Short mmCIF file of C-alpha atoms in Angstrom, two decimals:
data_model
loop_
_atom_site.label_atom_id
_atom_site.label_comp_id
_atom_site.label_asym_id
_atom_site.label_seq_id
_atom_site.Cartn_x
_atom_site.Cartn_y
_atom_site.Cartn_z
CA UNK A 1 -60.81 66.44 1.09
CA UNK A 2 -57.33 66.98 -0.23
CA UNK A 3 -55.96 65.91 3.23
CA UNK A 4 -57.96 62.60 3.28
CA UNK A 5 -56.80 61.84 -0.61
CA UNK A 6 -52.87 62.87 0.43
CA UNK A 7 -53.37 60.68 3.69
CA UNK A 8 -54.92 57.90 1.88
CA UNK A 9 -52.53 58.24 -0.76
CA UNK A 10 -49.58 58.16 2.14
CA UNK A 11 -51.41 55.51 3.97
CA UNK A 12 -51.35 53.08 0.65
CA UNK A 13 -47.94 53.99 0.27
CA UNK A 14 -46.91 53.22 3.82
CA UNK A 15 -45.62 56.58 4.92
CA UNK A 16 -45.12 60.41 3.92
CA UNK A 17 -42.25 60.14 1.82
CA UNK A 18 -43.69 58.98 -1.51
CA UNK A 19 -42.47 55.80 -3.55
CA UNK A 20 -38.90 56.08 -2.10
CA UNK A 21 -39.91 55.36 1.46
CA UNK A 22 -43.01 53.07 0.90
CA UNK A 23 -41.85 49.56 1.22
CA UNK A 24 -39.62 48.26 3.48
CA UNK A 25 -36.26 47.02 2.91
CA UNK A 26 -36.00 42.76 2.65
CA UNK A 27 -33.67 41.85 5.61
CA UNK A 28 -30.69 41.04 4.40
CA UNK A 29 -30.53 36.89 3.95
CA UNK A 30 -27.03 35.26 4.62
CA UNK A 31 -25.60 33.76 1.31
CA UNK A 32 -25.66 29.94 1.91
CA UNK A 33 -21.59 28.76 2.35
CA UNK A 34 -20.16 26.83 -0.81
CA UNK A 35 -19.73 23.69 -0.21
CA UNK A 36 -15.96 22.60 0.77
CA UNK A 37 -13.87 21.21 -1.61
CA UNK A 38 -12.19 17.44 -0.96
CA UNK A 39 -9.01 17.51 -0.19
CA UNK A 40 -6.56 15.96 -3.40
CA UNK A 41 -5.82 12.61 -2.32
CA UNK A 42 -2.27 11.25 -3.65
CA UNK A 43 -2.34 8.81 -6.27
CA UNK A 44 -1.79 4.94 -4.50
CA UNK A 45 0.45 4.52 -7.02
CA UNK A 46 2.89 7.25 -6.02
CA UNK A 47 3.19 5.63 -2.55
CA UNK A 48 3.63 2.23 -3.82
CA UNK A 49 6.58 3.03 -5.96
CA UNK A 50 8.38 5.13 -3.13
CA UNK A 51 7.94 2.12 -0.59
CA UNK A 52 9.27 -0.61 -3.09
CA UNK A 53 12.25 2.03 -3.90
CA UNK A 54 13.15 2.23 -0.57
CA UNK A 55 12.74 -1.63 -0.53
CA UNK A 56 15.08 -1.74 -3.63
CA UNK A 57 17.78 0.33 -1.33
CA UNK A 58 17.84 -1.60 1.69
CA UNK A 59 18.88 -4.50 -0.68
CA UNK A 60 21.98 -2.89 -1.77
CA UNK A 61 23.23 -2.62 1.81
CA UNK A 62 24.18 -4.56 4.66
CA UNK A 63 24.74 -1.81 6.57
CA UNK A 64 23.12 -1.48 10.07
CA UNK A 65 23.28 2.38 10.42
CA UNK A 66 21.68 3.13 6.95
CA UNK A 67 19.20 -0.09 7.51
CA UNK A 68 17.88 1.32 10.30
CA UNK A 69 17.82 4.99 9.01
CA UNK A 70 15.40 3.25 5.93
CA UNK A 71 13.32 1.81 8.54
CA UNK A 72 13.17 5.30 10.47
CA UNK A 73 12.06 7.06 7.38
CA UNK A 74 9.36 4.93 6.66
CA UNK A 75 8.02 4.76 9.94
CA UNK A 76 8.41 8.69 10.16
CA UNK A 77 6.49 9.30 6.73
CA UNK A 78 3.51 6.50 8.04
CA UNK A 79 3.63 8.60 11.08
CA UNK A 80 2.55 11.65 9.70
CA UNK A 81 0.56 10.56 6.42
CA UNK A 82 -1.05 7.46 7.58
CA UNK A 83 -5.05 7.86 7.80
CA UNK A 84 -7.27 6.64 9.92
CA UNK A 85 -8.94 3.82 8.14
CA UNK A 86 -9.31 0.05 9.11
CA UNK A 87 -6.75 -0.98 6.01
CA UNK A 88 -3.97 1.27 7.16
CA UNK A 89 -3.46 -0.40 10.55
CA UNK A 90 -1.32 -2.84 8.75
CA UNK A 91 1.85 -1.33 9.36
CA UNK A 92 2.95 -2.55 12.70
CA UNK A 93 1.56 -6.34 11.46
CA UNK A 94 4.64 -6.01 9.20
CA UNK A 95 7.03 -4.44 11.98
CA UNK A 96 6.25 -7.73 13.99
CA UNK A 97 6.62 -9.85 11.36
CA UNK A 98 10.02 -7.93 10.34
CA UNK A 99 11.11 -8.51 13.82
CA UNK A 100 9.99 -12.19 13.25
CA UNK A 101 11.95 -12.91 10.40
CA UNK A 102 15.31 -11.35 12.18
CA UNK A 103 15.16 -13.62 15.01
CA UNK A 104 14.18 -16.26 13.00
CA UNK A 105 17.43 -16.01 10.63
CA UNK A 106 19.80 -15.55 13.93
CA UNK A 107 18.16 -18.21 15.73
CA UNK A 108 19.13 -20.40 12.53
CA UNK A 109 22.19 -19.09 12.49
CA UNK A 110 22.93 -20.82 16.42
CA UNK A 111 21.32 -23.73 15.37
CA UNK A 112 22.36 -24.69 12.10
CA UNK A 113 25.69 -23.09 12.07
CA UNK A 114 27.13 -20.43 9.50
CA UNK A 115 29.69 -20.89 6.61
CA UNK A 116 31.20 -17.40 8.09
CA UNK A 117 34.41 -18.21 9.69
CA UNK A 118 35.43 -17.05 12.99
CA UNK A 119 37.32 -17.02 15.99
CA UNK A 120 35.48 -14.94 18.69
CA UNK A 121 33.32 -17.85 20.41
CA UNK A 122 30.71 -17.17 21.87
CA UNK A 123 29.51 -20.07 23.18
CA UNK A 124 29.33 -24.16 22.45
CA UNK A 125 26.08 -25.86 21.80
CA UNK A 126 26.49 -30.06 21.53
CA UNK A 127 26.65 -30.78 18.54
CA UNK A 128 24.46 -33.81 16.75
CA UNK A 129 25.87 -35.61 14.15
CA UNK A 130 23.76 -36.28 10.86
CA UNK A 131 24.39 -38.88 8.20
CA UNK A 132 26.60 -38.83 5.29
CA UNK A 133 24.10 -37.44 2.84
CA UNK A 134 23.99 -34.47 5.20
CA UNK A 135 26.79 -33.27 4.40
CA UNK A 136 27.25 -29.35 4.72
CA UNK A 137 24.28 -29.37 7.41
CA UNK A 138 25.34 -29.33 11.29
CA UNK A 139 22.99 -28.98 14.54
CA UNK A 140 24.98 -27.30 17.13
CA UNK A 141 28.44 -26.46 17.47
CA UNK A 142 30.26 -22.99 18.14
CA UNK A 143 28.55 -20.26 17.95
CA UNK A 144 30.46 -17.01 16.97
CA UNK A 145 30.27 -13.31 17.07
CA UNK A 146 31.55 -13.09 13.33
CA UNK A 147 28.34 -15.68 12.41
CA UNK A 148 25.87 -14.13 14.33
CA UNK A 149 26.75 -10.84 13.37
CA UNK A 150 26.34 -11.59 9.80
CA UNK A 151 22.91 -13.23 10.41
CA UNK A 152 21.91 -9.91 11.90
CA UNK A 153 23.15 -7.70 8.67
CA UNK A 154 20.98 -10.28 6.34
CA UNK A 155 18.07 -10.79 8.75
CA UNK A 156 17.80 -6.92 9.27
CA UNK A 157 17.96 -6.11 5.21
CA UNK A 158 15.47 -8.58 4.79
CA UNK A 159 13.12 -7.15 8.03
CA UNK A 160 13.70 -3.38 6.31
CA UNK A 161 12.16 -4.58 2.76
CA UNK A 162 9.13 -5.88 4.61
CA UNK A 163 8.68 -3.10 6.87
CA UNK A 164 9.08 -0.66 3.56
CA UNK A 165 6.02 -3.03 1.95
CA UNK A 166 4.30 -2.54 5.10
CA UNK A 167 4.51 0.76 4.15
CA UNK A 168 3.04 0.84 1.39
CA UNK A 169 -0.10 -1.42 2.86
CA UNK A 170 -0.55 1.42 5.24
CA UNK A 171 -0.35 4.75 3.16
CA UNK A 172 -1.91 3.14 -0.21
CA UNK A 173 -5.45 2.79 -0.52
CA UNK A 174 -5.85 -0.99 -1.53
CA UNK A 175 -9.52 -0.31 -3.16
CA UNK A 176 -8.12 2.76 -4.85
CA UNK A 177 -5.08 1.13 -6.22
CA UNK A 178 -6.82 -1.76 -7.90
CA UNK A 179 -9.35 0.78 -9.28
CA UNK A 180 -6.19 2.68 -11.06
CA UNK A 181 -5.13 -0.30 -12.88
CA UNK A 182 -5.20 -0.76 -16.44
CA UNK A 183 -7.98 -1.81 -18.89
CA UNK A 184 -6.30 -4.92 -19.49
CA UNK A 185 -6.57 -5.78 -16.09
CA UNK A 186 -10.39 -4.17 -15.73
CA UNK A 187 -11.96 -7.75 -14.47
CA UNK A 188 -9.38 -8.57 -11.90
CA UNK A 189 -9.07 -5.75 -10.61
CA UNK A 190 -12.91 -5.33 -10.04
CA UNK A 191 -12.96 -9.13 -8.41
CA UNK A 192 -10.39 -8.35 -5.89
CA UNK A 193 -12.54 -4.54 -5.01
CA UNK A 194 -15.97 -6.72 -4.89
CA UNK A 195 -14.04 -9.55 -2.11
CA UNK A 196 -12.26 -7.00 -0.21
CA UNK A 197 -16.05 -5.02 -0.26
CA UNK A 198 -17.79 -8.13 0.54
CA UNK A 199 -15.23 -9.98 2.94
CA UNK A 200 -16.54 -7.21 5.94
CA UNK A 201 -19.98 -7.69 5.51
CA UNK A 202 -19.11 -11.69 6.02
CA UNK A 203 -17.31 -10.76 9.19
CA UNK A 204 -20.28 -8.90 10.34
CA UNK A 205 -23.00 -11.18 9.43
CA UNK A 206 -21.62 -14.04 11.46
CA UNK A 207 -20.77 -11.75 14.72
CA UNK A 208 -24.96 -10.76 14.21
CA UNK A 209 -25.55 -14.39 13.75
CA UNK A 210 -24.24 -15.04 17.13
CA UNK A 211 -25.57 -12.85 19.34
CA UNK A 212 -29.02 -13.38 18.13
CA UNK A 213 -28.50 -17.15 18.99
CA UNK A 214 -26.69 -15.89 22.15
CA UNK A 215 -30.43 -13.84 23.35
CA UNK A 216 -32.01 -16.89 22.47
CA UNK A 217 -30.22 -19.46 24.40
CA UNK A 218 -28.91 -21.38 21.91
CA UNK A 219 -25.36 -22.71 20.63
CA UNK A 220 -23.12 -20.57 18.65
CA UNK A 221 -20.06 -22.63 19.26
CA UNK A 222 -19.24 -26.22 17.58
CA UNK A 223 -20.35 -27.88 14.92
CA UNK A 224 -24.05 -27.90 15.11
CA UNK A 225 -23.43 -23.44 16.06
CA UNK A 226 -21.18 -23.37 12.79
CA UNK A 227 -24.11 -25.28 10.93
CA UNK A 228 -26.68 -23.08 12.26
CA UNK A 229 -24.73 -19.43 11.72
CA UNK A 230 -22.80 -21.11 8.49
CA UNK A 231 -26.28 -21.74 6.22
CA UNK A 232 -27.75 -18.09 7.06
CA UNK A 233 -24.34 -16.50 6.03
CA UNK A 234 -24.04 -18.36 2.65
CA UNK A 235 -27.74 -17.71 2.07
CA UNK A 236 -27.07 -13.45 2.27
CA UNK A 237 -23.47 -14.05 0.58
CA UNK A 238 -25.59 -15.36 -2.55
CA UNK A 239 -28.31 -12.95 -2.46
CA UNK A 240 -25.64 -10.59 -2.42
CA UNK A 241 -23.87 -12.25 -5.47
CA UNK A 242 -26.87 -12.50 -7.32
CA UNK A 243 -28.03 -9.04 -6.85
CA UNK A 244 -24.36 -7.40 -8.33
CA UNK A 245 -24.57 -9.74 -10.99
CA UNK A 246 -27.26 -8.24 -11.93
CA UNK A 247 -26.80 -4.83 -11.44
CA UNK A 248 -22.98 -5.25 -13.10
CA UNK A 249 -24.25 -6.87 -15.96
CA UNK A 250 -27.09 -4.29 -16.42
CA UNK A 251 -23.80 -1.60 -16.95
CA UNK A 252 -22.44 -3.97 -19.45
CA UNK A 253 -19.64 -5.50 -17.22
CA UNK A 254 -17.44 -8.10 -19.15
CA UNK A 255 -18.22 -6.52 -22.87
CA UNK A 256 -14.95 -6.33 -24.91
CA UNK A 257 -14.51 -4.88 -28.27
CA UNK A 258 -13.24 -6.82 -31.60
CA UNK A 259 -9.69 -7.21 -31.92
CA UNK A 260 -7.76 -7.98 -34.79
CA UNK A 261 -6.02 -11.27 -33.93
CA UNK A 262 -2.44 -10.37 -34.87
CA UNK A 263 -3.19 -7.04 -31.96
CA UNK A 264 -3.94 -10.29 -29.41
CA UNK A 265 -0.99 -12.09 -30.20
CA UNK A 266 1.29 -9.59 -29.90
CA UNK A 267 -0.38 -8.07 -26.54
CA UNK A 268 0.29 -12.27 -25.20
CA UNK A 269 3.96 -11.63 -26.49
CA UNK A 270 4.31 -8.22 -25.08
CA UNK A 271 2.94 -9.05 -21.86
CA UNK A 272 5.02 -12.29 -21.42
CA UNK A 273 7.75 -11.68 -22.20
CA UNK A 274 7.64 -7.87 -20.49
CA UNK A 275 6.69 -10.12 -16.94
CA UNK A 276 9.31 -12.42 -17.20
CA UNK A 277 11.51 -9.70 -17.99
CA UNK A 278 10.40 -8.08 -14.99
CA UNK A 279 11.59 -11.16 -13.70
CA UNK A 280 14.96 -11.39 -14.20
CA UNK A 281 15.71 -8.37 -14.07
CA UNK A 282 14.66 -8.04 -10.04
CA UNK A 283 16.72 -11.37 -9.84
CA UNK A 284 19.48 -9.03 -10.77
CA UNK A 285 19.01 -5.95 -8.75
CA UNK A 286 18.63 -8.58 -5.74
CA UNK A 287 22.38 -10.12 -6.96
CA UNK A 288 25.36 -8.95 -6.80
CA UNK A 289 26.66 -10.77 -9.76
CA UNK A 290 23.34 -9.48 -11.77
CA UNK A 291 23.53 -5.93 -10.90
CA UNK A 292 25.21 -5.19 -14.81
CA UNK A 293 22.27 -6.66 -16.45
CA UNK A 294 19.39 -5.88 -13.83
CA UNK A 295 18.51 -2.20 -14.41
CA UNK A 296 18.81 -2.85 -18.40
CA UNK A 297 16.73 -5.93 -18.26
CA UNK A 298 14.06 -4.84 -15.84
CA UNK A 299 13.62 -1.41 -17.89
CA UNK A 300 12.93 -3.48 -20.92
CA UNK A 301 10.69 -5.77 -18.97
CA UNK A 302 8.37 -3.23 -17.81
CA UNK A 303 8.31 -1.56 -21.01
CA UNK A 304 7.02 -4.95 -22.80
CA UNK A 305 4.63 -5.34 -20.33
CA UNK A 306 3.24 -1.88 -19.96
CA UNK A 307 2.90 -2.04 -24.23
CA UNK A 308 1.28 -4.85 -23.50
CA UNK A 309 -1.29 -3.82 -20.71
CA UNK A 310 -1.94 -0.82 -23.13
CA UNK A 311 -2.91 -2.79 -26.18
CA UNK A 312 -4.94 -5.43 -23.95
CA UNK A 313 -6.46 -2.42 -22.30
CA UNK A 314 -7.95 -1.45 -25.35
CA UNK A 315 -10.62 -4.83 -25.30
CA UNK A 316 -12.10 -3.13 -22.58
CA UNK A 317 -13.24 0.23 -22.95
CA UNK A 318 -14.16 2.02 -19.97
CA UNK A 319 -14.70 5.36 -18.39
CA UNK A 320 -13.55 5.77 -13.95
CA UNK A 321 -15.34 7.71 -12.20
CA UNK A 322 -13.55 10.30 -10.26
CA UNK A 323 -10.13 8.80 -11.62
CA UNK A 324 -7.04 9.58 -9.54
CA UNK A 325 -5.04 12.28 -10.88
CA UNK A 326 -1.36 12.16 -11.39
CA UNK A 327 -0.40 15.57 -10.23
CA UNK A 328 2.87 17.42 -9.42
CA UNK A 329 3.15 15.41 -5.68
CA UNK A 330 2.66 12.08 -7.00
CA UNK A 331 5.74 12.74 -9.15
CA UNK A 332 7.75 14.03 -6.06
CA UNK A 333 7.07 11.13 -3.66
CA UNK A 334 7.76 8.79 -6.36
CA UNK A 335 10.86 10.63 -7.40
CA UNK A 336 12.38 10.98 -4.00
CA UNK A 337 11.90 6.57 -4.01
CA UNK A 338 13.81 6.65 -7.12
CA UNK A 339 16.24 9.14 -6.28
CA UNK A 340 16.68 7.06 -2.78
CA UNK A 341 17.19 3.53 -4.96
CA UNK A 342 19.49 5.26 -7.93
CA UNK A 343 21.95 6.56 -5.49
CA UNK A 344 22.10 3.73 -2.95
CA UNK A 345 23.19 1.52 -6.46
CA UNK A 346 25.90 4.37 -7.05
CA UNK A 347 27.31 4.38 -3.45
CA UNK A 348 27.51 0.38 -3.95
CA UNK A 349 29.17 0.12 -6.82
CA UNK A 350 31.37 2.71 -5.63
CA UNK A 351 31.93 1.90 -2.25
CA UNK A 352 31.39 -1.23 -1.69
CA UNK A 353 33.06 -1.52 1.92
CA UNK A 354 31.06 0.98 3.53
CA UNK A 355 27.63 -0.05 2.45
CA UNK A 356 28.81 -3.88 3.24
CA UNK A 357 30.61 -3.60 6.10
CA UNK A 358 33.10 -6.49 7.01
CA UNK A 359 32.54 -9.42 9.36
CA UNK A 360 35.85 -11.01 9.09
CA UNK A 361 37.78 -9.21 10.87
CA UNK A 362 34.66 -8.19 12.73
CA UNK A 363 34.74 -4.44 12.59
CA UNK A 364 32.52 -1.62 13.84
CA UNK A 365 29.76 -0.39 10.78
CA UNK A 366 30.27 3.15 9.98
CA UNK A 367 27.60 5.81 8.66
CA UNK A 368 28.81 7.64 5.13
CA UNK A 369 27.86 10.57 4.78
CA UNK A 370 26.60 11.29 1.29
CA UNK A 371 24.81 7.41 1.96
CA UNK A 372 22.94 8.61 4.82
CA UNK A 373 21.72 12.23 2.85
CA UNK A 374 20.33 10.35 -0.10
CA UNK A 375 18.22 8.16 2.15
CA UNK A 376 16.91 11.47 4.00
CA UNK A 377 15.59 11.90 0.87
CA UNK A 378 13.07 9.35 1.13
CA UNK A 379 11.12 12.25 4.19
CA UNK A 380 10.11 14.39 1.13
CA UNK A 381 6.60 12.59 1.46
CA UNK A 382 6.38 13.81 4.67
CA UNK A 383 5.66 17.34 3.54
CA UNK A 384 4.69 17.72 0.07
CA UNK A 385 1.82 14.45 0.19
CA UNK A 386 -1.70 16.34 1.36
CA UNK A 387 -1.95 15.65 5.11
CA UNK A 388 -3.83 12.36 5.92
CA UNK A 389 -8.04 11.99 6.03
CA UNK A 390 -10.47 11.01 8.14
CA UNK A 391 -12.65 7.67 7.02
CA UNK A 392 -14.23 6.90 10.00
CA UNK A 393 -17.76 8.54 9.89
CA UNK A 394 -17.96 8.65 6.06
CA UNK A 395 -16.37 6.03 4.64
CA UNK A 396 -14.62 7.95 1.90
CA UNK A 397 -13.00 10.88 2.50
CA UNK A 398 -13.25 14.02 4.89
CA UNK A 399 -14.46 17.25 3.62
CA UNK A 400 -12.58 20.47 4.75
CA UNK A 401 -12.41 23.67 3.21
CA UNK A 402 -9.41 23.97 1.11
#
């Protein structure tokens, strides 16, 4: 009896060992992984002011060697921090057009002559001659080293700013950048997001247009094809329209606070004057007889009008979701523009003859040093901005563990 009670006491507890050895140990269930972290992108901004900096150098230079040492930096930094996304295959649209512009501005130079002087002939076009009231203008003629040689240094300055805004087009985020501006500039900002949003569903909607006509046998070309794709396309463009009216004006899109008039008036002053500021004071830096005033004048211009963008900014208060931070790298690749512009201003107005090398007497450009090391400045992007992300599944960013 006392056997049957201790075995159906070690029975109900699962074994002979009392409470400690009754139940059997849970297996042991992996702990889920966190979820990774997104990467930190850089702010658009940051890469927009290092490409225009590096813009603002190459115009304080005719220089080949340092021209083309700007246009290797740029193209090294889009090398290595370009991602792959449809908006930042830009960048070689504006090396072609760069190389565009430079034989456009020596093939004027063969054409329609130079002012240069020179005595190294190249060759002898015939020459056309133009009425009175042409005066100053001549098609054909000689064609010399010294001219075309100084329609290369200007055509090439002019092909480095665009490739530096190419740049720009290829490392910034366009739909991120507009997002970051200010609240005084809420509305436009939003319209331009909303076309570039809506402009590839457009594209796509015709291409599907077609090749349903296509299976069916019927036109897609011509006028009676553009009819017949054209209608359907406008039709979903306004359904579209009409739907994020509605939804933006159910989040209270386009509601601005009260203002005190005199706060209005002075924003419209502020902002005005700040942009035309702005104004002439890049008129300057592009000048050589306005480089004195420039930097003064364009400081105070973009002071105005950022005083001004802040008080219109506060008619529209808003909240960003997920707003791009300004962190320590932002300030870097924006500083190591700057740095690149500020001492590219000192070496010309302290040098002038080796940033602008002569053409008469045609003499051979050489590289300064000192030059040449601030502009190696401009590769600091290349390792302190986060390493470029992949868009093409998601649409937005890549996650990897940080």
């Amino acid at each position: 009896m006392s056997d049957a009670r201790s075995c159906g006491q070690s029975c109900r507890w699962g074994g002979t060992g009392g409470r400690s050895g009754t139940l059997p140990a849970p297996a042991s269930v992996p702990t889920p992984a966190q979820p990774p972290r997104t990467r930190t992108q850089l702010h658009p901004g940051a890469w927009w002011l290092w490409s225009l900096s590096l813009g603002t150098a190459a115009t304080r230079t005719t220089n080949p060697l340092l021209l083309t040492l700007l246009i290797t930096v740029s193209a090294y930094v889009v090398a290595t921090r370009r991602p792959d996304a449809p908006w930042a295959r830009s960048y070689g649209a504006f090396v072609k057009l760069a190389l565009a512009v430079l034989l456009i501005r020596l093939l004027f130079a063969v054409v329609l002559g130079s002012p240069i002087p020179g005595t190294h002939v190249l060759l002898t076009l015939p020459e056309v001659p133009l009425p009175d009231w042409a005066q100053g203008i001549r098609l054909g003629g000689r064609v010399t080293a010294e001219a075309l040689t100084y329609a290369l240094y200007d055509g090439l300055k002019l092909a480095t700013l665009l490739i530096c805004v190419g740049a720009a087009n290829a490392l910034a985020n366009p739909s991120r950048l507009l997002k970051s501006l200010p609240g005084a500039l809420y509305e436009m900002g939003v319209a331009v997001v909303v076309a570039l949003t809506f402009a590839p569903n457009l594209i796509a909607d015709v291409q599907r247009l077609r090749a349903a006509r296509r299976l069916r046998g019927r036109p897609d070309k011509g006028i009676r094809g553009l009819l017949h794709v054209g209608l359907p396309v406008l039709e979903g463009a306004l359904e579209r329209s009409v739907a994020l009216a509605a939804a933006m004006d159910a989040r209270g899109y386009g509601r601005t606070a009260q203002v005190p008039p005199a706060v209005r008036r002075t924003t419209a002053a502020l902002t005005l004057g700040g942009l035309l500021g702005v104004c002439a004071g890049t008129y300057g830096l592009l000048t050589a007889a306005g480089a004195t005033y420039g930097i003064p004048v364009l400081l105070a211009g973009l002071t105005a009008a950022l005083a001004g963008l802040w008080l219109g900014g506060r008619r529209s208060p808003r909240t960003r979701y997920r707003p791009d931070r300004w962190d320590v790298r932002a300030w870097l690749v924006a500083g190591s523009g700057a740095a690149v512009a500020a001492l590219l201003a000192l070496a010309a107005a302290r040098d002038p003859a080796a940033l602008h090398p002569g053409v008469v007497p045609l003499v051979a450009p050489a590289l300064p040093l000192w030059p040449a090391a601030a502009v190696l400045i401009g590769l600091l992007p290349a390792f302190v901005a986060p390493a470029p992300e992949d868009t093409r599944n998601t649409g937005n960013t890549r996650k990897e563990p940080s």
